[in-house]
Tab-separated table of C-alpha atoms in Angstrom:
chain	number	residue	atom	x	y	z
A	1	MET	CA	70.699	192.577	109.293
A	2	ILE	CA	67.280	194.127	110.049
A	3	LYS	CA	66.641	194.737	106.353
A	4	PHE	CA	67.584	191.151	105.585
A	5	ILE	CA	65.191	189.774	108.203
A	6	ILE	CA	62.330	191.985	106.981
A	7	ARG	CA	63.024	190.974	103.363
A	8	ARG	CA	63.029	187.284	104.258
A	9	ILE	CA	59.780	187.646	106.198
A	10	LEU	CA	58.131	189.332	103.205
A	11	ILE	CA	59.363	186.533	100.937
A	12	SER	CA	58.003	183.964	103.404
A	13	VAL	CA	54.425	185.277	103.124
A	14	PRO	CA	53.765	183.889	99.598
A	15	GLN	CA	55.639	180.715	100.557
A	16	ILE	CA	53.304	180.115	103.481
A	17	PHE	CA	50.294	180.913	101.279
A	18	LEU	CA	51.338	178.373	98.634
A	19	LEU	CA	52.113	175.829	101.346
A	20	SER	CA	48.683	176.254	102.924
A	21	LEU	CA	47.040	175.896	99.505
A	22	LEU	CA	48.918	172.661	98.807
A	23	ILE	CA	48.188	171.257	102.269
A	24	PHE	CA	44.468	171.942	102.029
A	25	TYR	CA	44.186	170.579	98.500
A	26	LEU	CA	45.983	167.332	99.370
A	27	ALA	CA	43.830	166.943	102.488
A	28	SER	CA	40.705	167.359	100.344
A	29	LEU	CA	41.823	164.379	98.223
A	30	MET	CA	41.902	162.056	101.220
A	31	PRO	CA	38.876	159.800	101.760
A	32	GLY	CA	36.322	160.818	104.382
A	33	ASP	CA	35.793	164.131	106.114
A	34	ALA	CA	35.552	165.636	109.592
A	35	LEU	CA	32.372	163.713	110.353
A	36	SER	CA	33.618	160.315	109.191
A	37	GLY	CA	33.931	157.920	112.105
A	38	VAL	CA	32.829	160.518	114.650
A	39	LEU	CA	29.051	160.430	114.541
A	40	ASP	CA	26.862	157.490	115.426
A	41	PRO	CA	26.591	155.215	112.346
A	42	ASN	CA	22.919	154.710	113.186
A	43	ILE	CA	22.158	158.344	112.354
A	44	PRO	CA	20.032	158.568	109.204
A	45	ALA	CA	21.876	159.484	106.039
A	46	GLU	CA	19.621	162.503	105.543
A	47	ALA	CA	20.541	163.953	108.926
A	48	LEU	CA	24.224	163.308	108.274
A	49	GLU	CA	24.052	165.014	104.894
A	50	LYS	CA	22.240	167.972	106.457
A	51	GLN	CA	25.034	168.326	109.017
A	52	ARG	CA	27.674	168.233	106.285
A	53	GLU	CA	25.803	170.938	104.400
A	54	ALA	CA	25.643	173.122	107.527
A	55	MET	CA	29.376	172.699	108.112
A	56	GLY	CA	30.204	173.521	104.491
A	57	LEU	CA	31.790	170.130	103.852
A	58	ASN	CA	29.882	169.759	100.585
A	59	ASN	CA	31.355	172.965	99.164
A	60	PRO	CA	34.179	172.749	96.580
A	61	TRP	CA	37.627	172.505	98.160
A	62	TYR	CA	38.620	176.019	97.069
A	63	ILE	CA	35.560	177.504	98.783
A	64	GLN	CA	36.413	175.584	101.948
A	65	TYR	CA	40.020	176.777	101.625
A	66	ARG	CA	38.909	180.404	101.321
A	67	ASP	CA	36.770	180.093	104.446
A	68	TRP	CA	39.638	178.370	106.289
A	69	VAL	CA	42.129	181.132	105.464
A	70	VAL	CA	39.693	183.931	106.270
A	71	ASN	CA	38.894	182.372	109.642
A	72	MET	CA	42.598	181.884	110.462
A	73	LEU	CA	43.334	185.522	109.641
A	74	GLN	CA	40.649	186.388	112.192
A	75	GLY	CA	42.267	184.125	114.815
A	76	ASP	CA	39.859	181.197	114.362
A	77	PHE	CA	41.854	178.062	113.470
A	78	GLY	CA	38.808	175.834	113.476
A	79	ARG	CA	37.477	173.199	115.815
A	80	SER	CA	38.471	169.608	116.356
A	81	TYR	CA	35.316	167.591	115.744
A	82	PHE	CA	36.927	164.482	117.194
A	83	GLN	CA	37.947	166.067	120.512
A	84	GLN	CA	35.212	168.733	120.522
A	85	GLN	CA	37.651	171.540	121.314
A	86	PRO	CA	39.108	174.506	119.442
A	87	VAL	CA	42.168	173.488	117.410
A	88	LEU	CA	44.461	175.878	119.270
A	89	ASP	CA	43.465	174.340	122.597
A	90	VAL	CA	44.172	170.840	121.293
A	91	ILE	CA	47.566	171.836	119.888
A	92	GLY	CA	48.477	173.969	122.896
A	93	ASP	CA	48.234	170.968	125.198
A	94	ARG	CA	50.827	169.110	123.116
A	95	LEU	CA	53.037	171.958	121.883
A	96	MET	CA	54.950	172.508	125.124
A	97	ASN	CA	55.650	168.794	125.470
A	98	THR	CA	57.211	168.701	121.995
A	99	ILE	CA	59.189	171.879	122.686
A	100	TRP	CA	60.603	170.333	125.878
A	101	LEU	CA	61.495	167.131	124.023
A	102	SER	CA	63.158	169.026	121.160
A	103	LEU	CA	65.054	171.299	123.556
A	104	PHE	CA	66.480	168.417	125.587
A	105	SER	CA	67.322	166.462	122.427
A	106	THR	CA	69.132	169.452	120.903
A	107	ILE	CA	71.159	170.049	124.063
A	108	LEU	CA	72.190	166.388	124.177
A	109	ILE	CA	73.041	166.312	120.461
A	110	TYR	CA	75.502	169.172	120.818
A	111	LEU	CA	76.822	168.217	124.265
A	112	ILE	CA	77.708	164.751	122.996
A	113	GLY	CA	78.180	165.307	119.263
A	114	ILE	CA	80.561	168.281	119.299
A	115	PRO	CA	83.169	166.700	121.632
A	116	LEU	CA	82.995	163.430	119.685
A	117	GLY	CA	83.399	165.263	116.381
A	118	MET	CA	86.368	167.256	117.720
A	119	LEU	CA	88.110	164.138	119.015
A	120	SER	CA	87.414	162.200	115.820
A	121	GLY	CA	88.703	165.001	113.602
A	122	ARG	CA	91.742	165.861	115.691
A	123	TYR	CA	92.890	162.255	116.031
A	124	ASN	CA	91.671	160.992	112.653
A	125	ASP	CA	92.656	157.472	111.601
A	126	SER	CA	93.376	156.532	115.219
A	127	LEU	CA	91.644	153.777	117.170
A	128	LEU	CA	89.441	156.400	118.878
A	129	ASP	CA	88.452	157.828	115.489
A	130	ASN	CA	87.615	154.372	114.156
A	131	VAL	CA	85.341	153.674	117.135
A	132	ILE	CA	83.526	157.019	116.789
A	133	THR	CA	83.086	156.786	113.008
A	134	GLY	CA	81.968	153.185	113.396
A	135	TYR	CA	79.208	154.352	115.713
A	136	THR	CA	78.155	157.082	113.261
A	137	TYR	CA	77.921	154.547	110.417
A	138	LEU	CA	75.776	152.362	112.637
A	139	GLY	CA	73.658	155.376	113.535
A	140	PHE	CA	73.115	156.278	109.878
A	141	ALA	CA	71.969	152.721	109.165
A	142	THR	CA	69.674	152.362	112.192
A	143	PRO	CA	66.090	153.690	111.899
A	144	SER	CA	65.090	155.914	114.816
A	145	PHE	CA	62.111	153.740	115.738
A	146	MET	CA	64.304	150.630	116.059
A	147	PHE	CA	66.748	152.482	118.287
A	148	GLY	CA	63.860	153.856	120.343
A	149	LEU	CA	62.402	150.379	120.800
A	150	LEU	CA	65.799	149.055	121.915
A	151	MET	CA	66.210	151.896	124.429
A	152	VAL	CA	62.766	151.454	125.936
A	153	LEU	CA	63.272	147.664	126.139
A	154	VAL	CA	66.658	147.854	127.886
A	155	PHE	CA	66.402	150.931	130.095
A	156	GLY	CA	62.648	151.028	130.532
A	157	PHE	CA	61.423	147.469	130.894
A	158	ASN	CA	64.493	145.354	131.680
A	159	LEU	CA	66.398	147.715	133.990
A	160	GLY	CA	63.429	149.889	135.010
A	161	TRP	CA	65.557	153.026	135.263
A	162	PHE	CA	63.171	155.334	133.411
A	163	PRO	CA	59.411	155.544	132.731
A	164	THR	CA	58.248	154.194	129.396
A	165	SER	CA	55.201	156.394	128.787
A	166	GLY	CA	53.729	159.798	129.523
A	167	SER	CA	55.365	163.182	130.037
A	168	VAL	CA	54.906	163.689	133.790
A	169	ASN	CA	53.519	162.017	136.878
A	170	PRO	CA	49.800	162.977	136.765
A	171	LYS	CA	49.554	162.976	140.553
A	172	LEU	CA	51.832	166.014	140.917
A	173	ASP	CA	50.658	169.619	140.998
A	174	PRO	CA	51.946	171.872	138.174
A	175	TRP	CA	54.528	174.589	138.900
A	176	THR	CA	56.167	172.649	141.709
A	177	ILE	CA	59.772	171.416	141.967
A	178	GLU	CA	58.561	167.816	141.993
A	179	TYR	CA	56.551	168.442	138.821
A	180	PHE	CA	59.600	169.902	137.049
A	181	PHE	CA	61.873	167.004	137.998
A	182	SER	CA	59.180	164.552	136.936
A	183	LYS	CA	59.073	166.279	133.546
A	184	VAL	CA	62.836	165.964	133.194
A	185	TYR	CA	62.789	162.345	134.362
A	186	HIS	CA	60.206	161.432	131.715
A	187	LEU	CA	62.249	163.281	129.066
A	188	VAL	CA	65.560	161.490	129.589
A	189	LEU	CA	64.868	158.291	127.662
A	190	PRO	CA	62.986	159.708	124.619
A	191	SER	CA	65.403	162.636	124.243
A	192	LEU	CA	68.395	160.269	124.456
A	193	SER	CA	66.785	158.047	121.829
A	194	ILE	CA	66.552	161.042	119.493
A	195	ALA	CA	69.961	162.499	120.357
A	196	LEU	CA	72.060	159.334	120.035
A	197	ILE	CA	70.833	158.939	116.459
A	198	GLY	CA	70.595	162.659	115.661
A	199	LEU	CA	74.194	163.419	116.648
A	200	VAL	CA	75.745	161.270	113.912
A	201	GLY	CA	75.390	164.055	111.340
A	202	THR	CA	76.943	166.589	113.717
A	203	VAL	CA	79.911	164.294	114.388
A	204	GLN	CA	80.524	163.607	110.705
A	205	TYR	CA	80.197	167.259	109.648
A	206	LEU	CA	82.546	168.424	112.401
A	207	ARG	CA	85.050	165.619	111.802
A	208	GLY	CA	85.208	166.339	108.087
A	209	GLY	CA	85.492	170.066	108.700
A	210	ILE	CA	88.367	169.664	111.148
A	211	ILE	CA	90.296	167.256	108.894
A	212	GLU	CA	89.923	169.646	105.955
A	213	THR	CA	90.677	172.818	107.917
A	214	LYS	CA	93.813	171.581	109.679
A	215	GLN	CA	95.451	171.125	106.276
A	216	LYS	CA	94.963	174.784	105.293
A	217	ASP	CA	97.924	177.103	104.800
A	218	TYR	CA	96.894	179.516	107.552
A	219	VAL	CA	96.884	176.632	110.068
A	220	THR	CA	100.420	175.668	109.002
A	221	LEU	CA	101.432	179.337	109.377
A	222	ALA	CA	99.911	179.501	112.867
A	223	ARG	CA	101.937	176.472	113.925
A	224	ALA	CA	105.084	178.008	112.384
A	225	LYS	CA	104.544	181.110	114.508
A	226	GLY	CA	104.812	178.963	117.610
A	227	LEU	CA	101.167	178.782	118.681
A	228	SER	CA	100.389	175.836	120.906
A	229	GLU	CA	98.320	173.028	119.441
A	230	GLY	CA	95.421	173.919	121.732
A	231	LYS	CA	95.347	177.525	120.524
A	232	VAL	CA	95.656	176.431	116.902
A	233	TYR	CA	92.560	174.295	117.284
A	234	SER	CA	90.519	176.773	119.331
A	235	ARG	CA	91.367	179.904	117.318
A	236	HIS	CA	91.667	178.603	113.769
A	237	ILE	CA	90.517	175.051	113.173
A	238	PHE	CA	87.419	174.682	115.348
A	239	ARG	CA	85.987	178.114	114.503
A	240	ASN	CA	86.029	177.342	110.774
A	241	ALA	CA	85.072	173.682	111.062
A	242	ILE	CA	81.905	174.457	113.022
A	243	ILE	CA	80.437	176.639	110.248
A	244	PRO	CA	78.527	173.755	108.534
A	245	ILE	CA	76.988	172.779	111.884
A	246	ALA	CA	75.882	176.369	112.504
A	247	ALA	CA	74.423	176.510	109.000
A	248	PHE	CA	72.163	173.535	109.760
A	249	PHE	CA	71.218	174.562	113.313
A	250	GLY	CA	67.913	176.141	112.329
A	251	TYR	CA	66.978	173.196	110.137
A	252	GLU	CA	67.790	170.815	112.978
A	253	ILE	CA	65.541	172.645	115.429
A	254	ALA	CA	62.648	172.613	112.968
A	255	GLY	CA	63.326	168.978	112.128
A	256	LEU	CA	63.280	167.922	115.765
A	257	LEU	CA	59.990	169.736	116.405
A	258	GLY	CA	58.352	167.991	113.493
A	259	GLY	CA	60.314	164.776	113.208
A	260	SER	CA	59.882	163.098	116.583
A	261	ILE	CA	56.693	161.281	115.571
A	262	PHE	CA	58.001	157.718	115.922
A	263	ILE	CA	59.670	158.375	119.271
A	264	GLU	CA	56.488	159.961	120.627
A	265	MET	CA	54.488	156.928	119.525
A	266	ILE	CA	56.980	154.447	121.041
A	267	TYR	CA	57.044	156.233	124.395
A	268	ALA	CA	53.352	157.190	124.334
A	269	TYR	CA	54.599	160.742	124.740
A	270	PRO	CA	51.792	163.308	124.341
A	271	GLY	CA	53.433	165.581	121.770
A	272	MET	CA	52.499	167.139	118.431
A	273	GLY	CA	53.910	164.292	116.351
A	274	ARG	CA	51.638	161.775	118.029
A	275	LEU	CA	48.732	164.224	117.742
A	276	PHE	CA	49.379	164.536	114.006
A	277	LEU	CA	49.127	160.770	113.435
A	278	GLU	CA	46.013	160.597	115.605
A	279	SER	CA	44.358	163.436	113.677
A	280	ILE	CA	45.085	161.689	110.355
A	281	SER	CA	43.731	158.334	111.550
A	282	THR	CA	40.534	159.968	112.874
A	283	ARG	CA	40.190	162.253	109.808
A	284	ASP	CA	40.383	165.270	112.081
A	285	PHE	CA	41.646	167.421	109.207
A	286	SER	CA	41.081	170.730	111.004
A	287	VAL	CA	43.900	169.709	113.385
A	288	ALA	CA	46.078	167.958	110.785
A	289	ASN	CA	46.027	170.927	108.384
A	290	VAL	CA	47.073	173.406	111.071
A	291	LEU	CA	49.865	171.084	112.238
A	292	MET	CA	51.240	170.664	108.706
A	293	LEU	CA	51.122	174.422	108.192
A	294	PHE	CA	52.925	174.874	111.506
A	295	TYR	CA	55.674	172.442	110.493
A	296	GLY	CA	56.130	174.283	107.202
A	297	PHE	CA	56.335	177.587	109.038
A	298	LEU	CA	58.997	176.118	111.339
A	299	THR	CA	61.071	175.101	108.321
A	300	ILE	CA	60.955	178.639	106.935
A	301	VAL	CA	61.882	180.111	110.323
A	302	GLY	CA	64.666	177.532	110.680
A	303	THR	CA	66.140	178.598	107.339
A	304	LEU	CA	66.150	182.232	108.436
A	305	LEU	CA	67.708	181.335	111.784
A	306	SER	CA	70.468	179.325	110.094
A	307	ASP	CA	71.349	182.253	107.825
A	308	ILE	CA	71.547	184.654	110.767
A	309	ILE	CA	73.709	182.309	112.874
A	310	LEU	CA	75.982	181.640	109.908
A	311	SER	CA	76.539	185.363	109.344
A	312	ILE	CA	77.436	185.864	113.010
A	313	ILE	CA	79.937	182.992	113.142
A	314	ASP	CA	81.541	183.567	109.737
A	315	PRO	CA	82.564	187.258	109.334
A	316	ARG	CA	83.186	186.681	105.626
A	317	ILE	CA	79.408	186.494	105.126
A	318	ARG	CA	77.666	189.853	105.225
A	319	ILE	CA	73.918	189.981	105.514
A	320	LYS	CA	72.452	193.389	104.640
């Protein structure tokens, strides 16, 4: 296992390098630069060009890329010219909010999705199964932003049960019980909006796995030996049917961290997804490039995590 992890990390190094090269090159093709829309338009063109020259913005993209990589290797990820702060400080303010949102969404996806998938697969073709699969088909067809808008309209504005913006009550002091509960309270609606759409894949994977597994010969043999239906499902069917879900767990975590952009915009939630769109619109490429590299790194880590979890759950897979 240790050798496998080390080998995968070594393989990931050139992947991250190529990803960073692609990200920086594509960003260089976009119109404008870090100074566009930030400085006073009344500043003379000569002064503006002098500033660009001092910042190295007139250098070829590959020279700028080399400087960017060298600085990152030294711990300097650049500076946000729009917010006038180091990039790590800008991202750090939003990173924990996105982690909290992804964590709550993941918990809800599995707390709701796994029981629904088990019920749908165990009682397939029943009325209960038809209701659950009908919801999953609706979930596949419904864009996340439309579902988020519906949730915020009903439970935020009409019923007033939950806040519709922000991540915490700004009047509370950090590291207090009230602050923690305010965080959770602000997380309920956006995390539910993500989870109720995100769980449809989990339900369908688990349902299909259970229906396929309960027709296997070893399940028939277990029933012939006199095992109760509950033990047949817990020991044989569920353990094998959950393998596809475990295989995609790492991908799902990475996807939630990077894929909650629309929900963050709808709920005015100060997370990394919203920061990414803001950095693109303001041409704050020093922030946008680091965020894209971070999302790519999460995908690579998610792949590794999925492989490790899969090897633990399925003893037939040996990772050396």
